[in-house]
Amino acid sequence: MKALEATVRKTQLVARKRAHTIFGTYGPTTQVDEADFNNNNKEKELIEDHQQENYDEGPMNGELYHSEKFLPNGDYYTGYWVDNVPQGQGKYWWTDGCMYVGDWHKGKMMGKGIFSWPSGATYEGNFKNGYMDGEGTYTAPNGDTFRGSWLMDLKHGHGVKEYANGDCYDGEWCRGLQEKNGKYTWTNGNYYIGEWQNGTICGNGKLYWTNGKMYEGNWEDGLPKGKGTFHWADGSYYVGNWSRDPNELNGTFYPSESLLERGNFEWDPQQVFNVDLMGCTISPNDKVSVLPSQKKLAVRISKKMDNNNVGNRTRRMSIDGSVDSEFSRMQLSDGVGTTTTTTTTSISCSDIDAMVTLQEADGYKAGSPIRIPRIVKRQGITISKGHKNYELMLNLQLGIRHTVQKLGPPPTLDLEPSAFDPKEKYWTRFPPEGSKHTPRHQSCEFRWKDYCPKVFRALRTLFKVDAAEYTLSICGPLRELSSPGKSGSFFYLTNDDRYMIKTMKKAEVKVLLRMLNAYYNHFRAFENTLVTRYYGLHCLKLNGPAQKKVRFVIIGNLFCTNYTIHKRFDLKGSTFGRITDKLESEIDTTTTLKDLDLNFIFRLQKSWFEEFRRQVDRDCELLEQERVMDYSLLVGVHFREGNATGYQTPSGCKTPIENGTIEVEPVHRFSRSDVDLLLLNAAGLTSTNLGVNMPARVERTFRKNDLDFQLVGEPTGELYDVTLFFGIIDILQDYDITKKLEHAYKSIQCDPNSISAVDPMAYSRRFRDYIFKVFVEDN
């Protein structure tokens, strides 16, 4: 091992010298003394000759052979190769200290193997397509050990985790976290058996103490919450509603016969939280710094072009062994009088001398980069003193603070039918001098109305919204969006971008109240629903001559993320008027594009696509039953590999360089199963859900000249790695007499199927047909 490490260190001398070549640097190289580097030219030349000799291409006829290779970037491999990629048994050592020993298939870690990290961590088990996948054992640097099932570098399925502190978890895992059912045993002997969610105790379960105590009931975030029973070893038990908040904690204590004889009935339920549960803390899960799937192979293929005398081309290979397509030079005007150099793709890798002929369609050039719209850092104008709606904002914030503080958390999510009655609304007067129930304020007198407050309080609990954080968010600075929507409604955005406040028409309020019961039950049944989330419905009436009423609803902001939303689309499936009337230079990242502006097909991994299809069907059934239409799917697209030039290039683009070889942009290429891997960063693993922070790919499309209103363009084969955010919005449009008249009038002008205003049943069918053409399975 020491001799091998010394050899690798020598090859790194050459790797530093060749840092400008097409291979680049794939990991942190070992620091080499500069004097040694300058005083050993002869030794370097010998090493370089030896290295190049070892990297000479072997037979390219499919023959399997054994080879030892010192790769130009400092990596080392010994084992079997075929067509210049690892095949069979082999050992690969990266310059950053990571090493894999095991089975290979077409350049991918596939089968049994051992992967080790320089930190001392090791994984021994099954690999698939370069991922830890199947049964395997991972030992962390701190001594934690996991034995069980893996899926794409994440614990997924049944597994046993033994922590270094003596704790142990035996149960189900989902994408790296404890999920569903499992048993957790602490080093002191206490243990929990029951349900888990996102790595915490949540749901029904039992916790047993070594002293004979036991709690059985509901849990939330690792603590008893809801109905439950606490037992003692002597037979006593306490039944009631549990909560960390003493005001919500209530129940009945049933003493044992021995306690009855002694006459001792006093016991404080808070003792369970303050004493019994103090030692029952779940140990944190380890995080892998570098995943096996992120490691690249520094291998290349040089293939002579024998038909058209094109010459030798050197092609770079990715970790999955696939060869990127060739690119030729072209000129692309950027629209401002300058010319940008870019690339165009070839027909295939097997016929790389046949270059694609550029296709011009609606300004589209095959292979050209996508222009990223101008990025707007902060959307909207902050409402400050002197703004025409400043007092309205203060009144709104006073009312919401009053509503949240007055109600408190709900005792249960099972609501009485009377809570959904549209007549369930309450007026509160807010005089400037204050009253028994309202604080003093510097604004004018106003009246405040809450619609079905118990239902919206339960919805906020269902959405896991903390009351204090909700109040702070709404009562902070608000930003007014620059222009009202098509309906005439105004939008206000909270400073943390979590919530939007939208003014409403009276008819929209009636629709929401009418469908509130079905809406609430829908969210209880399907936690991954894509339907807009409503957090509160209120009305504010200003006193004075105008007697102005302002109705508004609080909505969750779909694009509350640290990612930049480069493009956003509002998709309905209709064509009449469904194109943006802005000039290209006026479009920025806040511009909402429409159906005829869409030039992508969204590709979701199989499991995500199946869940997406099921959920869209469920949501459309709800909207169809409630007789609403004109809703749309709002989609936000974040391109993962953006650059400073404002253009996004397809995955794996190549750029010709001076010596006739082709340089590959170092971007991650997704295989058919890659997109199921959650983004392993602060905004990824803990927050990925259907429609939220979803890794995916988009394929570029173009529309033919003779089909100007073609809804879905023709695919081009250009793929881009993206993160998607999407949801169904604008669900409060009833198919009333106004919409029926609109349908009749527009039907005279154009095809009835091309307009938005159609019967809810027809709208639902058309919407689904269109969405399932735009969103497809990535195969």
CSV table of C-alpha atoms in Angstrom, one decimal, residues 107-260:
chain,number,residue,atom,x,y,z
A,107,GLY,CA,-16.8,1.6,-16.8
A,108,LYS,CA,-19.3,1.6,-13.9
A,109,MET,CA,-19.1,0.2,-10.4
A,110,MET,CA,-21.5,-2.7,-10.7
A,111,GLY,CA,-21.8,-5.8,-8.5
A,112,LYS,CA,-19.9,-6.5,-5.3
A,113,GLY,CA,-17.3,-4.1,-4.1
A,114,ILE,CA,-15.6,-2.0,-1.4
A,115,PHE,CA,-15.5,1.8,-1.5
A,116,SER,CA,-13.3,3.6,1.0
A,117,TRP,CA,-12.8,7.3,1.9
A,118,PRO,CA,-9.7,9.0,3.1
A,119,SER,CA,-11.6,9.8,6.4
A,120,GLY,CA,-11.6,6.1,7.2
A,121,ALA,CA,-15.2,5.4,6.2
A,122,THR,CA,-15.9,2.3,4.2
A,123,TYR,CA,-18.8,0.7,2.3
A,124,GLU,CA,-18.9,-3.0,1.5
A,125,GLY,CA,-21.7,-4.4,-0.5
A,126,ASN,CA,-23.6,-4.1,-3.8
A,127,PHE,CA,-23.2,-1.4,-6.4
A,128,LYS,CA,-25.4,-0.5,-9.4
A,129,ASN,CA,-24.6,2.1,-12.1
A,130,GLY,CA,-22.0,3.6,-9.9
A,131,TYR,CA,-24.2,4.0,-6.8
A,132,MET,CA,-24.3,2.1,-3.5
A,133,ASP,CA,-27.4,0.1,-4.4
A,134,GLY,CA,-28.7,-3.1,-2.8
A,135,GLU,CA,-27.5,-4.8,0.4
A,136,GLY,CA,-24.4,-3.3,2.0
A,137,THR,CA,-22.6,-2.2,5.1
A,138,TYR,CA,-21.4,1.4,5.7
A,139,THR,CA,-19.0,2.2,8.6
A,140,ALA,CA,-18.7,6.0,9.3
A,141,PRO,CA,-15.5,7.6,10.6
A,142,ASN,CA,-17.1,8.1,14.0
A,143,GLY,CA,-17.8,4.3,14.3
A,144,ASP,CA,-21.5,4.4,13.3
A,145,THR,CA,-22.4,1.2,11.3
A,146,PHE,CA,-25.4,0.7,9.0
A,147,ARG,CA,-26.3,-2.8,7.6
A,148,GLY,CA,-29.2,-3.0,5.2
A,149,SER,CA,-30.7,-1.8,1.9
A,150,TRP,CA,-29.4,1.1,-0.2
A,151,LEU,CA,-30.9,2.9,-3.2
A,152,MET,CA,-28.7,5.3,-5.2
A,153,ASP,CA,-26.3,6.1,-2.4
A,154,LEU,CA,-29.1,6.5,0.2
A,155,LYS,CA,-30.4,4.1,2.9
A,156,HIS,CA,-33.7,2.9,1.6
A,157,GLY,CA,-35.6,-0.1,2.7
A,158,HIS,CA,-34.9,-2.2,5.8
A,159,GLY,CA,-31.7,-1.6,7.7
A,160,VAL,CA,-30.0,-1.7,11.1
A,161,LYS,CA,-28.0,1.2,12.3
A,162,GLU,CA,-25.7,0.8,15.3
A,163,TYR,CA,-24.5,4.2,16.6
A,164,ALA,CA,-21.1,4.7,18.2
A,165,ASN,CA,-22.8,5.8,21.5
A,166,GLY,CA,-24.5,2.4,21.8
A,167,ASP,CA,-27.9,3.3,20.4
A,168,CYS,CA,-29.5,1.1,17.7
A,169,TYR,CA,-32.3,1.5,15.2
A,170,ASP,CA,-33.8,-1.5,13.4
A,171,GLY,CA,-36.5,-0.7,10.9
A,172,GLU,CA,-37.5,1.0,7.6
A,173,TRP,CA,-35.6,3.8,5.9
A,174,CYS,CA,-36.6,6.1,3.1
A,175,ARG,CA,-34.1,8.3,1.2
A,176,GLY,CA,-31.6,8.2,4.0
A,177,LEU,CA,-34.0,8.8,7.0
A,178,GLN,CA,-36.0,6.6,9.3
A,179,GLU,CA,-39.5,6.2,7.9
A,180,LYS,CA,-42.7,4.1,8.6
A,181,ASN,CA,-42.1,1.4,11.3
A,182,GLY,CA,-39.0,0.8,13.3
A,183,LYS,CA,-37.5,0.1,16.7
A,184,TYR,CA,-35.0,2.4,18.4
A,185,THR,CA,-33.1,1.2,21.5
A,186,TRP,CA,-31.1,3.5,23.6
A,187,THR,CA,-27.9,2.5,25.4
A,188,ASN,CA,-29.6,2.7,28.8
A,189,GLY,CA,-32.1,0.0,27.7
A,190,ASN,CA,-35.1,2.1,27.0
A,191,TYR,CA,-36.7,1.4,23.5
A,192,TYR,CA,-39.4,2.7,21.2
A,193,ILE,CA,-41.4,0.7,18.7
A,194,GLY,CA,-43.7,2.4,16.3
A,195,GLU,CA,-44.0,4.9,13.4
A,196,TRP,CA,-41.4,7.3,12.1
A,197,GLN,CA,-41.4,10.2,9.6
A,198,ASN,CA,-38.5,12.1,8.1
A,199,GLY,CA,-36.1,10.7,10.7
A,200,THR,CA,-38.2,11.5,13.8
A,201,ILE,CA,-40.7,9.6,16.0
A,202,CYS,CA,-44.1,10.6,14.5
A,203,GLY,CA,-47.4,8.7,14.5
A,204,ASN,CA,-48.5,5.8,16.7
A,205,GLY,CA,-46.0,4.1,18.9
A,206,LYS,CA,-44.9,2.8,22.3
A,207,LEU,CA,-41.9,3.8,24.4
A,208,TYR,CA,-40.8,1.4,27.1
A,209,TRP,CA,-38.6,2.4,30.1
A,210,THR,CA,-36.4,-0.1,32.0
A,211,ASN,CA,-38.2,0.9,35.2
A,212,GLY,CA,-41.5,-0.5,33.9
A,213,LYS,CA,-43.1,2.7,32.7
A,214,MET,CA,-44.6,2.8,29.2
A,215,TYR,CA,-46.3,5.4,27.0
A,216,GLU,CA,-48.6,4.3,24.2
A,217,GLY,CA,-50.3,6.7,21.8
A,218,ASN,CA,-49.6,9.5,19.3
A,219,TRP,CA,-46.3,11.2,18.7
A,220,GLU,CA,-45.1,14.3,16.8
A,221,ASP,CA,-41.5,15.5,16.4
A,222,GLY,CA,-40.3,13.0,18.9
A,223,LEU,CA,-42.7,13.9,21.7
A,224,PRO,CA,-46.2,12.7,22.8
A,225,LYS,CA,-48.8,14.7,21.0
A,226,GLY,CA,-52.5,13.9,20.9
A,227,LYS,CA,-54.3,11.0,22.5
A,228,GLY,CA,-52.2,8.6,24.6
A,229,THR,CA,-51.9,6.6,27.8
A,230,PHE,CA,-49.0,6.5,30.2
A,231,HIS,CA,-48.6,3.3,32.3
A,232,TRP,CA,-46.7,2.6,35.5
A,233,ALA,CA,-45.2,-0.7,36.7
A,234,ASP,CA,-47.7,-0.9,39.6
A,235,GLY,CA,-50.7,-0.7,37.3
A,236,SER,CA,-51.5,3.0,37.5
A,237,TYR,CA,-52.2,4.8,34.2
A,238,TYR,CA,-53.0,8.3,32.9
A,239,VAL,CA,-55.3,8.8,29.8
A,240,GLY,CA,-55.7,12.0,28.0
A,241,ASN,CA,-54.5,14.6,25.4
A,242,TRP,CA,-50.8,15.1,25.4
A,243,SER,CA,-48.8,18.2,24.4
A,244,ARG,CA,-45.6,20.0,25.4
A,245,ASP,CA,-47.8,23.1,26.0
A,246,PRO,CA,-49.3,22.8,29.5
A,247,ASN,CA,-52.5,24.6,28.4
A,248,GLU,CA,-53.2,21.7,25.9
A,249,LEU,CA,-52.3,18.9,28.3
A,250,ASN,CA,-55.4,17.4,30.0
A,251,GLY,CA,-56.5,13.9,31.0
A,252,THR,CA,-57.5,11.6,33.9
A,253,PHE,CA,-55.2,9.7,36.3
A,254,TYR,CA,-56.3,6.2,37.3
A,255,PRO,CA,-54.2,5.1,40.4
A,256,SER,CA,-53.5,1.4,41.2
A,257,GLU,CA,-55.0,-0.4,44.2
A,258,SER,CA,-51.7,0.2,46.2
A,259,LEU,CA,-51.9,3.9,45.6
A,260,LEU,CA,-55.5,4.0,46.6
